[in-house]
PDB file of C-alpha atoms in Angstrom:
ATOM      1  CA  UNK A  12      12.609  -2.903  34.388  1.00 34.00           C
ATOM      2  CA  UNK A  13      12.103  -6.568  34.962  1.00 35.00           C
ATOM      3  CA  UNK A  14       8.686  -8.461  35.856  1.00 36.00           C
ATOM      4  CA  UNK A  15       9.361  -8.728  39.530  1.00 34.00           C
ATOM      5  CA  UNK A  16       6.453  -9.780  42.110  1.00 33.00           C
ATOM      6  CA  UNK A  17       5.530 -11.415  44.880  1.00 35.00           C
ATOM      7  CA  UNK A  18       2.643 -13.716  44.923  1.00 36.00           C
ATOM      8  CA  UNK A  19       0.461 -13.581  48.153  1.00 35.00           C
ATOM      9  CA  UNK A  20      -2.426 -15.544  48.521  1.00 37.00           C
ATOM     10  CA  UNK A  21      -5.094 -16.176  51.274  1.00 34.00           C
ATOM     11  CA  UNK A  22      -2.292 -14.569  53.361  1.00 33.00           C
ATOM     12  CA  UNK A  23       0.324 -17.439  52.334  1.00 35.00           C
ATOM     13  CA  UNK A  24       3.217 -16.721  50.554  1.00 38.00           C
ATOM     14  CA  UNK A  25       4.383 -19.482  48.283  1.00 39.00           C
ATOM     15  CA  UNK A  26       8.188 -20.374  47.972  1.00 42.00           C
ATOM     16  CA  UNK A  27      10.604 -23.028  47.955  1.00 37.00           C
ATOM     17  CA  UNK A  28      11.022 -22.402  51.306  1.00 39.00           C
ATOM     18  CA  UNK A  29       8.097 -24.536  51.907  1.00 40.00           C
ATOM     19  CA  UNK A  30      10.467 -27.278  52.878  1.00 40.00           C
ATOM     20  CA  UNK A  31      12.135 -24.995  55.581  1.00 36.00           C
ATOM     21  CA  UNK A  32       9.082 -24.997  57.245  1.00 41.00           C
ATOM     22  CA  UNK A  33       8.804 -28.331  58.032  1.00 44.00           C
ATOM     23  CA  UNK A  34       6.276 -29.275  54.956  1.00 45.00           C
ATOM     24  CA  UNK A  35       9.136 -31.232  52.868  1.00 49.00           C
ATOM     25  CA  UNK A  36       9.404 -33.608  55.124  1.00 55.00           C
ATOM     26  CA  UNK A  37       5.655 -34.534  55.013  1.00 63.00           C
ATOM     27  CA  UNK A  38       5.476 -34.689  51.869  1.00 66.00           C
ATOM     28  CA  UNK A  39       8.329 -37.364  51.214  1.00 73.00           C
ATOM     29  CA  UNK A  40       7.497 -39.919  48.998  1.00 84.00           C
ATOM     30  CA  UNK A  41       4.350 -38.658  48.314  1.00 95.00           C
ATOM     31  CA  UNK A  42       3.177 -39.858  44.172  1.00 97.00           C
ATOM     32  CA  UNK A  43       1.611 -36.959  42.036  1.00 98.00           C
ATOM     33  CA  UNK A  44       0.091 -37.372  38.722  1.00 98.00           C
ATOM     34  CA  UNK A  45      -0.016 -34.522  36.266  1.00 98.00           C
ATOM     35  CA  UNK A  46      -2.202 -34.691  33.503  1.00 98.00           C
ATOM     36  CA  UNK A  47      -1.445 -32.594  30.777  1.00 98.00           C
ATOM     37  CA  UNK A  48      -3.304 -31.213  28.162  1.00 96.00           C
ATOM     38  CA  UNK A  49      -0.614 -31.502  26.233  1.00 96.00           C
ATOM     39  CA  UNK A  50       3.306 -32.778  26.297  1.00 96.00           C
ATOM     40  CA  UNK A  51       4.238 -31.339  23.222  1.00 94.00           C
ATOM     41  CA  UNK A  52       2.475 -27.557  24.491  1.00 92.00           C
ATOM     42  CA  UNK A  53       5.919 -25.575  25.039  1.00 90.00           C
ATOM     43  CA  UNK A  54       3.818 -23.034  27.276  1.00 94.00           C
ATOM     44  CA  UNK A  55       3.211 -26.341  29.310  1.00 96.00           C
ATOM     45  CA  UNK A  56       6.548 -27.390  29.334  1.00 96.00           C
ATOM     46  CA  UNK A  57       7.752 -24.178  31.306  1.00 97.00           C
ATOM     47  CA  UNK A  58       4.784 -24.992  33.782  1.00 98.00           C
ATOM     48  CA  UNK A  59       6.578 -28.261  34.088  1.00 98.00           C
ATOM     49  CA  UNK A  60       9.925 -27.227  34.683  1.00 98.00           C
ATOM     50  CA  UNK A  61       8.612 -24.993  38.018  1.00 98.00           C
ATOM     51  CA  UNK A  62       6.509 -28.151  39.356  1.00 98.00           C
ATOM     52  CA  UNK A  63       9.310 -30.650  38.814  1.00 98.00           C
ATOM     53  CA  UNK A  64      11.656 -27.919  40.649  1.00 98.00           C
ATOM     54  CA  UNK A  65       8.919 -28.036  43.390  1.00 97.00           C
ATOM     55  CA  UNK A  66       8.264 -31.424  43.655  1.00 97.00           C
ATOM     56  CA  UNK A  67      12.320 -32.359  43.603  1.00 96.00           C
ATOM     57  CA  UNK A  68      12.662 -30.202  46.634  1.00 95.00           C
ATOM     58  CA  UNK A  69       9.947 -31.797  48.795  1.00 95.00           C
ATOM     59  CA  UNK A  70      10.510 -35.324  47.991  1.00 95.00           C
ATOM     60  CA  UNK A  71       7.169 -35.954  45.776  1.00 96.00           C
ATOM     61  CA  UNK A  72       7.663 -38.245  42.618  1.00 97.00           C
ATOM     62  CA  UNK A  73       5.551 -36.582  39.721  1.00 98.00           C
ATOM     63  CA  UNK A  74       4.095 -39.165  36.830  1.00 98.00           C
ATOM     64  CA  UNK A  75       3.064 -36.826  33.748  1.00 98.00           C
ATOM     65  CA  UNK A  76       0.644 -38.219  31.271  1.00 98.00           C
ATOM     66  CA  UNK A  77      -0.085 -36.553  28.030  1.00 98.00           C
ATOM     67  CA  UNK A  78      -3.770 -35.928  26.880  1.00 97.00           C
ATOM     68  CA  UNK A  79      -2.685 -34.704  23.429  1.00 96.00           C
ATOM     69  CA  UNK A  80      -5.592 -32.607  22.980  1.00 94.00           C
ATOM     70  CA  UNK A  81      -7.870 -35.338  23.228  1.00 96.00           C
ATOM     71  CA  UNK A  82     -10.534 -34.915  25.837  1.00 96.00           C
ATOM     72  CA  UNK A  83     -11.413 -38.607  25.369  1.00 97.00           C
ATOM     73  CA  UNK A  84      -7.787 -39.402  26.343  1.00 98.00           C
ATOM     74  CA  UNK A  85      -7.520 -37.271  28.983  1.00 98.00           C
ATOM     75  CA  UNK A  86     -10.955 -38.207  30.873  1.00 98.00           C
ATOM     76  CA  UNK A  87      -9.608 -42.234  30.457  1.00 98.00           C
ATOM     77  CA  UNK A  88      -6.217 -40.961  32.035  1.00 98.00           C
ATOM     78  CA  UNK A  89      -8.219 -39.294  35.005  1.00 98.00           C
ATOM     79  CA  UNK A  90     -10.228 -42.539  35.789  1.00 98.00           C
ATOM     80  CA  UNK A  91      -7.275 -44.732  35.167  1.00 98.00           C
ATOM     81  CA  UNK A  92      -4.901 -42.650  37.764  1.00 98.00           C
ATOM     82  CA  UNK A  93      -7.941 -42.555  40.371  1.00 98.00           C
ATOM     83  CA  UNK A  94      -8.767 -45.926  40.206  1.00 98.00           C
ATOM     84  CA  UNK A  95      -4.981 -47.010  40.276  1.00 98.00           C
ATOM     85  CA  UNK A  96      -4.753 -45.906  43.971  1.00 97.00           C
ATOM     86  CA  UNK A  97      -1.499 -45.047  43.580  1.00 96.00           C
ATOM     87  CA  UNK A  98      -1.637 -41.056  43.624  1.00 98.00           C
ATOM     88  CA  UNK A  99      -1.718 -39.268  47.011  1.00 98.00           C
ATOM     89  CA  UNK A 100      -2.473 -35.869  44.164  1.00 98.00           C
ATOM     90  CA  UNK A 101      -3.772 -35.062  40.731  1.00 98.00           C
ATOM     91  CA  UNK A 102      -2.715 -31.368  38.788  1.00 98.00           C
ATOM     92  CA  UNK A 103      -5.066 -31.594  36.312  1.00 98.00           C
ATOM     93  CA  UNK A 104      -4.648 -28.996  33.019  1.00 98.00           C
ATOM     94  CA  UNK A 105      -7.801 -30.202  31.698  1.00 96.00           C
ATOM     95  CA  UNK A 106      -8.509 -29.824  27.906  1.00 94.00           C
ATOM     96  CA  UNK A 107     -12.223 -29.712  28.571  1.00 94.00           C
ATOM     97  CA  UNK A 108     -12.604 -29.262  32.038  1.00 95.00           C
ATOM     98  CA  UNK A 109     -16.538 -29.352  32.105  1.00 95.00           C
ATOM     99  CA  UNK A 110     -16.763 -33.063  31.416  1.00 96.00           C
ATOM    100  CA  UNK A 111     -14.141 -33.839  33.784  1.00 98.00           C
ATOM    101  CA  UNK A 112     -15.845 -32.635  36.970  1.00 98.00           C
ATOM    102  CA  UNK A 113     -17.662 -35.995  37.582  1.00 98.00           C
ATOM    103  CA  UNK A 114     -14.592 -37.688  37.876  1.00 98.00           C
ATOM    104  CA  UNK A 115     -13.112 -35.006  39.998  1.00 98.00           C
ATOM    105  CA  UNK A 116     -15.259 -35.312  42.340  1.00 98.00           C
ATOM    106  CA  UNK A 117     -14.449 -38.805  42.652  1.00 98.00           C
ATOM    107  CA  UNK A 118     -10.899 -38.196  42.881  1.00 98.00           C
ATOM    108  CA  UNK A 119     -11.754 -35.592  45.761  1.00 98.00           C
ATOM    109  CA  UNK A 120     -14.126 -38.037  47.578  1.00 98.00           C
ATOM    110  CA  UNK A 121     -11.037 -40.808  47.415  1.00 98.00           C
ATOM    111  CA  UNK A 122      -9.105 -38.747  49.335  1.00 97.00           C
ATOM    112  CA  UNK A 123      -7.324 -37.634  46.856  1.00 98.00           C
ATOM    113  CA  UNK A 124      -5.896 -33.558  46.422  1.00 98.00           C
ATOM    114  CA  UNK A 125      -6.352 -31.554  42.917  1.00 98.00           C
ATOM    115  CA  UNK A 126      -4.876 -28.871  42.064  1.00 98.00           C
ATOM    116  CA  UNK A 127      -5.962 -27.283  38.472  1.00 98.00           C
ATOM    117  CA  UNK A 128      -3.615 -25.667  36.330  1.00 98.00           C
ATOM    118  CA  UNK A 129      -3.715 -22.901  33.921  1.00 95.00           C
ATOM    119  CA  UNK A 130      -7.448 -24.147  32.336  1.00 95.00           C
ATOM    120  CA  UNK A 131     -10.987 -24.337  34.036  1.00 95.00           C
ATOM    121  CA  UNK A 132     -13.238 -27.441  35.016  1.00 97.00           C
ATOM    122  CA  UNK A 133     -16.243 -25.793  35.986  1.00 96.00           C
ATOM    123  CA  UNK A 134     -18.949 -23.779  33.341  1.00 95.00           C
ATOM    124  CA  UNK A 135     -17.571 -20.186  34.344  1.00 96.00           C
ATOM    125  CA  UNK A 136     -14.717 -19.348  32.464  1.00 95.00           C
ATOM    126  CA  UNK A 137     -14.620 -16.095  33.628  1.00 96.00           C
ATOM    127  CA  UNK A 138     -13.204 -16.972  37.079  1.00 96.00           C
ATOM    128  CA  UNK A 139      -9.806 -18.151  38.632  1.00 96.00           C
ATOM    129  CA  UNK A 140     -11.840 -19.681  41.490  1.00 97.00           C
ATOM    130  CA  UNK A 141     -12.328 -23.514  42.016  1.00 98.00           C
ATOM    131  CA  UNK A 142     -15.610 -24.235  40.613  1.00 98.00           C
ATOM    132  CA  UNK A 143     -15.524 -27.908  42.420  1.00 98.00           C
ATOM    133  CA  UNK A 144     -15.922 -28.635  46.144  1.00 98.00           C
ATOM    134  CA  UNK A 145     -12.967 -29.362  47.863  1.00 98.00           C
ATOM    135  CA  UNK A 146     -10.439 -28.480  44.663  1.00 98.00           C
ATOM    136  CA  UNK A 147      -7.018 -27.416  46.849  1.00 98.00           C
ATOM    137  CA  UNK A 148      -6.240 -24.535  44.408  1.00 98.00           C
ATOM    138  CA  UNK A 149      -6.837 -23.556  40.765  1.00 98.00           C
ATOM    139  CA  UNK A 150      -4.259 -21.655  39.341  1.00 98.00           C
ATOM    140  CA  UNK A 151      -5.159 -19.607  36.306  1.00 97.00           C
ATOM    141  CA  UNK A 152      -5.988 -16.542  34.477  1.00 95.00           C
ATOM    142  CA  UNK A 153      -9.419 -16.755  33.732  1.00 95.00           C
ATOM    143  CA  UNK A 154      -9.621 -17.099  29.518  1.00 96.00           C
ATOM    144  CA  UNK A 155     -12.510 -14.427  29.135  1.00 97.00           C
ATOM    145  CA  UNK A 156      -9.897 -12.106  30.881  1.00 96.00           C
ATOM    146  CA  UNK A 157      -7.310 -12.832  28.405  1.00 96.00           C
ATOM    147  CA  UNK A 158      -9.668 -11.868  25.737  1.00 98.00           C
ATOM    148  CA  UNK A 159     -10.555  -8.727  27.067  1.00 98.00           C
ATOM    149  CA  UNK A 160      -6.734  -8.063  26.813  1.00 97.00           C
ATOM    150  CA  UNK A 161      -6.247  -9.400  23.357  1.00 97.00           C
ATOM    151  CA  UNK A 162      -9.575  -7.010  22.177  1.00 98.00           C
ATOM    152  CA  UNK A 163      -8.133  -3.998  24.294  1.00 98.00           C
ATOM    153  CA  UNK A 164      -4.897  -4.118  22.409  1.00 98.00           C
ATOM    154  CA  UNK A 165      -6.490  -4.547  19.120  1.00 98.00           C
ATOM    155  CA  UNK A 166      -8.585  -1.449  20.094  1.00 98.00           C
ATOM    156  CA  UNK A 167      -5.268   0.558  20.591  1.00 98.00           C
ATOM    157  CA  UNK A 168      -4.109  -1.661  17.168  1.00 98.00           C
ATOM    158  CA  UNK A 169      -6.816  -0.011  15.679  1.00 98.00           C
ATOM    159  CA  UNK A 170      -6.827   3.756  17.137  1.00 97.00           C
ATOM    160  CA  UNK A 171      -7.048   6.086  14.126  1.00 96.00           C
ATOM    161  CA  UNK A 172      -8.300   3.627  11.437  1.00 97.00           C
ATOM    162  CA  UNK A 173     -11.755   4.519  10.145  1.00 97.00           C
ATOM    163  CA  UNK A 174     -12.316   0.538   8.887  1.00 98.00           C
ATOM    164  CA  UNK A 175      -9.812  -1.605  10.532  1.00 98.00           C
ATOM    165  CA  UNK A 176      -9.799  -5.262   9.241  1.00 98.00           C
ATOM    166  CA  UNK A 177      -8.821  -7.466  11.758  1.00 98.00           C
ATOM    167  CA  UNK A 178      -8.194 -11.687  11.103  1.00 98.00           C
ATOM    168  CA  UNK A 179      -8.428 -13.554  14.298  1.00 98.00           C
ATOM    169  CA  UNK A 180      -6.753 -16.816  14.629  1.00 98.00           C
ATOM    170  CA  UNK A 181      -7.810 -19.526  17.528  1.00 97.00           C
ATOM    171  CA  UNK A 182      -5.711 -21.890  19.056  1.00 95.00           C
ATOM    172  CA  UNK A 183      -7.926 -24.741  18.922  1.00 93.00           C
ATOM    173  CA  UNK A 184     -11.766 -23.509  17.275  1.00 93.00           C
ATOM    174  CA  UNK A 185     -14.889 -24.985  19.540  1.00 90.00           C
ATOM    175  CA  UNK A 186     -12.657 -26.080  22.815  1.00 89.00           C
ATOM    176  CA  UNK A 187     -14.163 -23.889  25.704  1.00 89.00           C
ATOM    177  CA  UNK A 188     -10.873 -21.899  26.031  1.00 91.00           C
ATOM    178  CA  UNK A 189     -10.883 -20.804  22.910  1.00 95.00           C
ATOM    179  CA  UNK A 190     -14.750 -19.828  22.998  1.00 95.00           C
ATOM    180  CA  UNK A 191     -14.332 -17.940  26.067  1.00 95.00           C
ATOM    181  CA  UNK A 192     -11.304 -16.140  24.581  1.00 97.00           C
ATOM    182  CA  UNK A 193     -12.754 -14.930  21.716  1.00 98.00           C
ATOM    183  CA  UNK A 194     -16.364 -13.863  23.540  1.00 98.00           C
ATOM    184  CA  UNK A 195     -13.671 -11.680  25.526  1.00 98.00           C
ATOM    185  CA  UNK A 196     -12.298 -10.612  22.538  1.00 98.00           C
ATOM    186  CA  UNK A 197     -15.737  -9.835  21.236  1.00 98.00           C
ATOM    187  CA  UNK A 198     -16.997  -8.170  24.061  1.00 98.00           C
ATOM    188  CA  UNK A 199     -14.408  -5.872  24.190  1.00 98.00           C
ATOM    189  CA  UNK A 200     -14.298  -4.632  20.379  1.00 98.00           C
ATOM    190  CA  UNK A 201     -18.053  -4.451  20.323  1.00 98.00           C
ATOM    191  CA  UNK A 202     -18.254  -0.717  21.192  1.00 96.00           C
ATOM    192  CA  UNK A 203     -16.004  -0.157  18.677  1.00 98.00           C
ATOM    193  CA  UNK A 204     -17.844   0.443  14.744  1.00 97.00           C
ATOM    194  CA  UNK A 205     -14.574   0.968  13.074  1.00 98.00           C
ATOM    195  CA  UNK A 206     -13.378  -2.566  14.036  1.00 98.00           C
ATOM    196  CA  UNK A 207     -14.661  -5.806  11.863  1.00 98.00           C
ATOM    197  CA  UNK A 208     -13.203  -9.145  12.254  1.00 98.00           C
ATOM    198  CA  UNK A 209     -13.006 -10.341   8.121  1.00 97.00           C
ATOM    199  CA  UNK A 210     -11.424 -13.400   8.624  1.00 97.00           C
ATOM    200  CA  UNK A 211     -11.025 -16.431  10.919  1.00 97.00           C
ATOM    201  CA  UNK A 212      -7.989 -19.777  11.263  1.00 97.00           C
ATOM    202  CA  UNK A 213      -7.384 -21.846  13.639  1.00 97.00           C
ATOM    203  CA  UNK A 214      -3.324 -22.393  14.673  1.00 96.00           C
ATOM    204  CA  UNK A 215      -3.478 -25.130  17.329  1.00 91.00           C
ATOM    205  CA  UNK A 216      -1.201 -24.536  20.086  1.00 91.00           C
ATOM    206  CA  UNK A 217       2.268 -26.640  18.911  1.00 88.00           C
ATOM    207  CA  UNK A 218       4.190 -23.752  17.313  1.00 90.00           C
ATOM    208  CA  UNK A 219       4.522 -22.348  14.254  1.00 95.00           C
ATOM    209  CA  UNK A 220       3.490 -24.572  11.871  1.00 96.00           C
ATOM    210  CA  UNK A 221      -0.030 -24.256  12.504  1.00 96.00           C
ATOM    211  CA  UNK A 222      -0.337 -20.298  11.692  1.00 96.00           C
ATOM    212  CA  UNK A 223       1.959 -20.628   9.118  1.00 98.00           C
ATOM    213  CA  UNK A 224      -0.646 -22.769   7.173  1.00 97.00           C
ATOM    214  CA  UNK A 225      -3.623 -20.580   9.015  1.00 97.00           C
ATOM    215  CA  UNK A 226      -2.179 -17.204   7.035  1.00 97.00           C
ATOM    216  CA  UNK A 227      -1.445 -18.805   3.937  1.00 97.00           C
ATOM    217  CA  UNK A 228      -4.981 -20.073   4.137  1.00 97.00           C
ATOM    218  CA  UNK A 229      -6.249 -16.771   5.022  1.00 97.00           C
ATOM    219  CA  UNK A 230      -4.081 -14.868   2.046  1.00 97.00           C
ATOM    220  CA  UNK A 231      -5.877 -17.451  -0.540  1.00 96.00           C
ATOM    221  CA  UNK A 232      -9.358 -15.444   0.607  1.00 94.00           C
ATOM    222  CA  UNK A 233      -7.903 -11.961   1.552  1.00 94.00           C
ATOM    223  CA  UNK A 234      -4.701  -9.912   1.531  1.00 92.00           C
ATOM    224  CA  UNK A 235      -6.311  -7.023   2.758  1.00 92.00           C
ATOM    225  CA  UNK A 236      -6.475  -6.477   6.665  1.00 97.00           C
ATOM    226  CA  UNK A 237      -4.753  -3.855   9.057  1.00 98.00           C
ATOM    227  CA  UNK A 238      -4.598  -6.148  12.538  1.00 98.00           C
ATOM    228  CA  UNK A 239      -3.804 -10.390  13.154  1.00 98.00           C
ATOM    229  CA  UNK A 240      -4.385 -11.248  16.689  1.00 98.00           C
ATOM    230  CA  UNK A 241      -3.836 -14.995  18.000  1.00 98.00           C
ATOM    231  CA  UNK A 242      -1.718 -17.021  20.373  1.00 97.00           C
ATOM    232  CA  UNK A 243       2.273 -16.347  19.928  1.00 97.00           C
ATOM    233  CA  UNK A 244       2.775 -19.819  18.447  1.00 96.00           C
ATOM    234  CA  UNK A 245       0.524 -18.703  15.641  1.00 97.00           C
ATOM    235  CA  UNK A 246       1.411 -15.217  15.827  1.00 98.00           C
ATOM    236  CA  UNK A 247       4.689 -16.307  14.954  1.00 97.00           C
ATOM    237  CA  UNK A 248       3.723 -18.444  11.793  1.00 97.00           C
ATOM    238  CA  UNK A 249       1.785 -15.662  10.681  1.00 97.00           C
ATOM    239  CA  UNK A 250       5.180 -12.953  11.028  1.00 97.00           C
ATOM    240  CA  UNK A 251       7.379 -15.604   8.618  1.00 97.00           C
ATOM    241  CA  UNK A 252       4.351 -16.062   6.445  1.00 97.00           C
ATOM    242  CA  UNK A 253       3.607 -11.969   5.888  1.00 97.00           C
ATOM    243  CA  UNK A 254       7.529 -11.276   5.477  1.00 96.00           C
ATOM    244  CA  UNK A 255       7.703 -14.276   2.596  1.00 97.00           C
ATOM    245  CA  UNK A 256       4.930 -12.246   1.016  1.00 96.00           C
ATOM    246  CA  UNK A 257       6.379  -8.565   1.092  1.00 94.00           C
ATOM    247  CA  UNK A 258       3.722  -7.878   4.538  1.00 95.00           C
ATOM    248  CA  UNK A 259       5.837  -7.380   6.903  1.00 91.00           C
ATOM    249  CA  UNK A 260       5.058  -4.332   8.675  1.00 92.00           C
ATOM    250  CA  UNK A 261       2.085  -3.637   6.709  1.00 95.00           C
ATOM    251  CA  UNK A 262      -0.271  -5.882   9.154  1.00 97.00           C
ATOM    252  CA  UNK A 263       0.039  -5.016  13.356  1.00 98.00           C
ATOM    253  CA  UNK A 264       0.494  -8.222  14.945  1.00 98.00           C
ATOM    254  CA  UNK A 265      -0.771  -9.243  18.762  1.00 98.00           C
ATOM    255  CA  UNK A 266       0.253 -12.345  20.457  1.00 98.00           C
ATOM    256  CA  UNK A 267      -1.385 -14.474  23.342  1.00 97.00           C
ATOM    257  CA  UNK A 268       1.353 -15.596  25.752  1.00 96.00           C
ATOM    258  CA  UNK A 269       4.049 -13.020  26.281  1.00 97.00           C
ATOM    259  CA  UNK A 270       6.544 -15.616  24.759  1.00 97.00           C
ATOM    260  CA  UNK A 271      10.490 -14.778  23.894  1.00 97.00           C
ATOM    261  CA  UNK A 272       9.427 -14.255  20.514  1.00 96.00           C
ATOM    262  CA  UNK A 273       7.033 -11.913  21.449  1.00 97.00           C
ATOM    263  CA  UNK A 274       8.524 -10.234  23.964  1.00 98.00           C
ATOM    264  CA  UNK A 275      11.437  -9.984  21.037  1.00 97.00           C
ATOM    265  CA  UNK A 276       9.046  -9.193  18.468  1.00 97.00           C
ATOM    266  CA  UNK A 277       7.368  -6.088  20.318  1.00 98.00           C
ATOM    267  CA  UNK A 278      11.289  -4.797  20.937  1.00 98.00           C
ATOM    268  CA  UNK A 279      11.832  -4.589  17.878  1.00 97.00           C
ATOM    269  CA  UNK A 280       8.772  -3.256  16.437  1.00 96.00           C
ATOM    270  CA  UNK A 281       7.677  -6.527  14.581  1.00 96.00           C
ATOM    271  CA  UNK A 282       4.873  -7.018  16.159  1.00 98.00           C
ATOM    272  CA  UNK A 283       2.326  -4.311  17.743  1.00 98.00           C
ATOM    273  CA  UNK A 284       2.071  -5.785  21.350  1.00 98.00           C
ATOM    274  CA  UNK A 285       1.043  -8.993  22.991  1.00 98.00           C
ATOM    275  CA  UNK A 286      -1.082 -10.370  26.301  1.00 98.00           C
ATOM    276  CA  UNK A 287       1.559 -11.548  29.087  1.00 98.00           C
ATOM    277  CA  UNK A 288       1.502 -14.774  30.400  1.00 97.00           C
ATOM    278  CA  UNK A 289       3.048 -16.589  33.445  1.00 96.00           C
ATOM    279  CA  UNK A 290       3.468 -20.235  32.230  1.00 97.00           C
ATOM    280  CA  UNK A 291       6.626 -20.795  35.076  1.00 97.00           C
ATOM    281  CA  UNK A 292       4.882 -18.956  37.867  1.00 97.00           C
ATOM    282  CA  UNK A 293       1.657 -20.975  37.272  1.00 97.00           C
ATOM    283  CA  UNK A 294       3.547 -24.650  37.384  1.00 98.00           C
ATOM    284  CA  UNK A 295       5.315 -23.140  40.968  1.00 98.00           C
ATOM    285  CA  UNK A 296       2.594 -21.894  42.227  1.00 98.00           C
ATOM    286  CA  UNK A 297       0.504 -25.166  41.605  1.00 98.00           C
ATOM    287  CA  UNK A 298       2.868 -27.474  42.632  1.00 98.00           C
ATOM    288  CA  UNK A 299       3.515 -25.202  46.080  1.00 98.00           C
ATOM    289  CA  UNK A 300      -0.413 -25.600  46.487  1.00 98.00           C
ATOM    290  CA  UNK A 301       0.100 -29.306  45.987  1.00 98.00           C
ATOM    291  CA  UNK A 302       2.710 -29.812  48.524  1.00 97.00           C
ATOM    292  CA  UNK A 303       0.425 -27.644  51.246  1.00 96.00           C
ATOM    293  CA  UNK A 304      -2.531 -29.708  50.554  1.00 97.00           C
ATOM    294  CA  UNK A 305      -0.663 -32.913  50.978  1.00 96.00           C
ATOM    295  CA  UNK A 306       0.783 -31.991  54.131  1.00 95.00           C
ATOM    296  CA  UNK A 307      -1.547 -30.017  56.214  1.00 94.00           C
ATOM    297  CA  UNK A 308      -4.469 -30.278  54.220  1.00 95.00           C
ATOM    298  CA  UNK A 309      -4.321 -25.959  53.624  1.00 96.00           C
ATOM    299  CA  UNK A 310      -6.656 -25.753  50.293  1.00 98.00           C
ATOM    300  CA  UNK A 311      -5.397 -21.987  48.847  1.00 97.00           C
ATOM    301  CA  UNK A 312      -8.361 -21.229  46.182  1.00 97.00           C
ATOM    302  CA  UNK A 313      -8.006 -19.201  43.213  1.00 98.00           C
ATOM    303  CA  UNK A 314      -4.821 -17.998  42.157  1.00 97.00           C
ATOM    304  CA  UNK A 315      -4.658 -15.738  39.223  1.00 96.00           C
ATOM    305  CA  UNK A 316      -0.964 -15.150  38.351  1.00 94.00           C
ATOM    306  CA  UNK A 317      -1.226 -12.254  36.579  1.00 94.00           C
ATOM    307  CA  UNK A 318      -3.108  -9.890  39.560  1.00 90.00           C
ATOM    308  CA  UNK A 319       0.367  -7.902  40.064  1.00 90.00           C
ATOM    309  CA  UNK A 320       1.799  -7.833  36.640  1.00 94.00           C
ATOM    310  CA  UNK A 321       2.700  -4.048  34.751  1.00 96.00           C
ATOM    311  CA  UNK A 322       0.120  -2.435  32.820  1.00 97.00           C
ATOM    312  CA  UNK A 323      -2.740  -5.095  33.110  1.00 95.00           C
ATOM    313  CA  UNK A 324       0.078  -7.843  31.214  1.00 97.00           C
ATOM    314  CA  UNK A 325      -0.509  -5.516  27.927  1.00 98.00           C
ATOM    315  CA  UNK A 326       2.773  -5.684  26.155  1.00 98.00           C
ATOM    316  CA  UNK A 327       3.809  -2.658  24.122  1.00 98.00           C
ATOM    317  CA  UNK A 328       6.650  -0.870  22.521  1.00 98.00           C
ATOM    318  CA  UNK A 329       6.046   1.891  25.329  1.00 98.00           C
ATOM    319  CA  UNK A 330       6.055  -1.127  28.260  1.00 98.00           C
ATOM    320  CA  UNK A 331       7.984  -3.583  26.508  1.00 98.00           C
ATOM    321  CA  UNK A 332      11.112  -3.632  28.930  1.00 98.00           C
ATOM    322  CA  UNK A 333       8.905  -4.319  32.036  1.00 97.00           C
ATOM    323  CA  UNK A 334       8.628  -7.616  30.860  1.00 98.00           C
ATOM    324  CA  UNK A 335      10.438 -11.055  31.142  1.00 97.00           C
ATOM    325  CA  UNK A 336       9.657 -14.072  29.321  1.00 97.00           C
ATOM    326  CA  UNK A 337       8.734 -17.318  30.866  1.00 97.00           C
ATOM    327  CA  UNK A 338       8.708 -19.435  27.948  1.00 96.00           C
ATOM    328  CA  UNK A 339      10.303 -20.007  24.933  1.00 92.00           C
ATOM    329  CA  UNK A 340       7.507 -20.115  22.569  1.00 85.00           C
TER     330      UNK A 340
END
């Protein structure tokens, strides 16, 4: 059964039918700045497609700014967008959300509607709720919860193995997102003494090349491990290297993102599992929330797009048919 869900937030049903309610006319000719963490990131690319559809349907001009995973660059872009006076709304996918709080507060004080997409703007990385007064919507699955899901699959993969050695591949080590994912992961495996993390790497979020390099570097240190976990892009690269080294099928691969390669990998037995993600839903919901904020001032608050996915979003061979990928990876 393919994944089908209807998200209800604060009693409001989101959908492109917003225009039919007369809101499209009210939003006509508004300008919205989209501050992307990285325009090259394939996850966010799926979000942008859906945001653009909603923007077009409601007469909104969306202008994208590429942060290139550079916190300083993104902060300057946010400050410039505010100072320009051009934008009625800002959709923000933060690289370092905590540091952007003063600028977000300034935007709100200036009368700009702000919607947070995918990444937290605040110190609490366990919640999807807005952490700055006046934010119209915060649309994301908390990164800590993603780490818990990652850890849960690792526990399943290590079941029956008295000495289960794990390699953990960060996306970008040291950023709040990855720190929170790792904390959720560590907290989940802590109760299982048979599991140990024996090596780490950094794969970035821009495709399999980072995962290829990280895996090659790890194999220079050790080729004795049972499970490898990381973002889907990194695990794609890892799968390539492990196959080249004759290790395909010897290491259980666990992705984070639910991309097409992840779901295909689980279905064909090349990956043990994956944590589902919904970037298309995130983008659609974020822009629909922006339309509401611009038209009647409604603020919908926190939205976790994974609330109603099957099996808490844990993809395995036993349930992979329930999931449909929302991005190509």
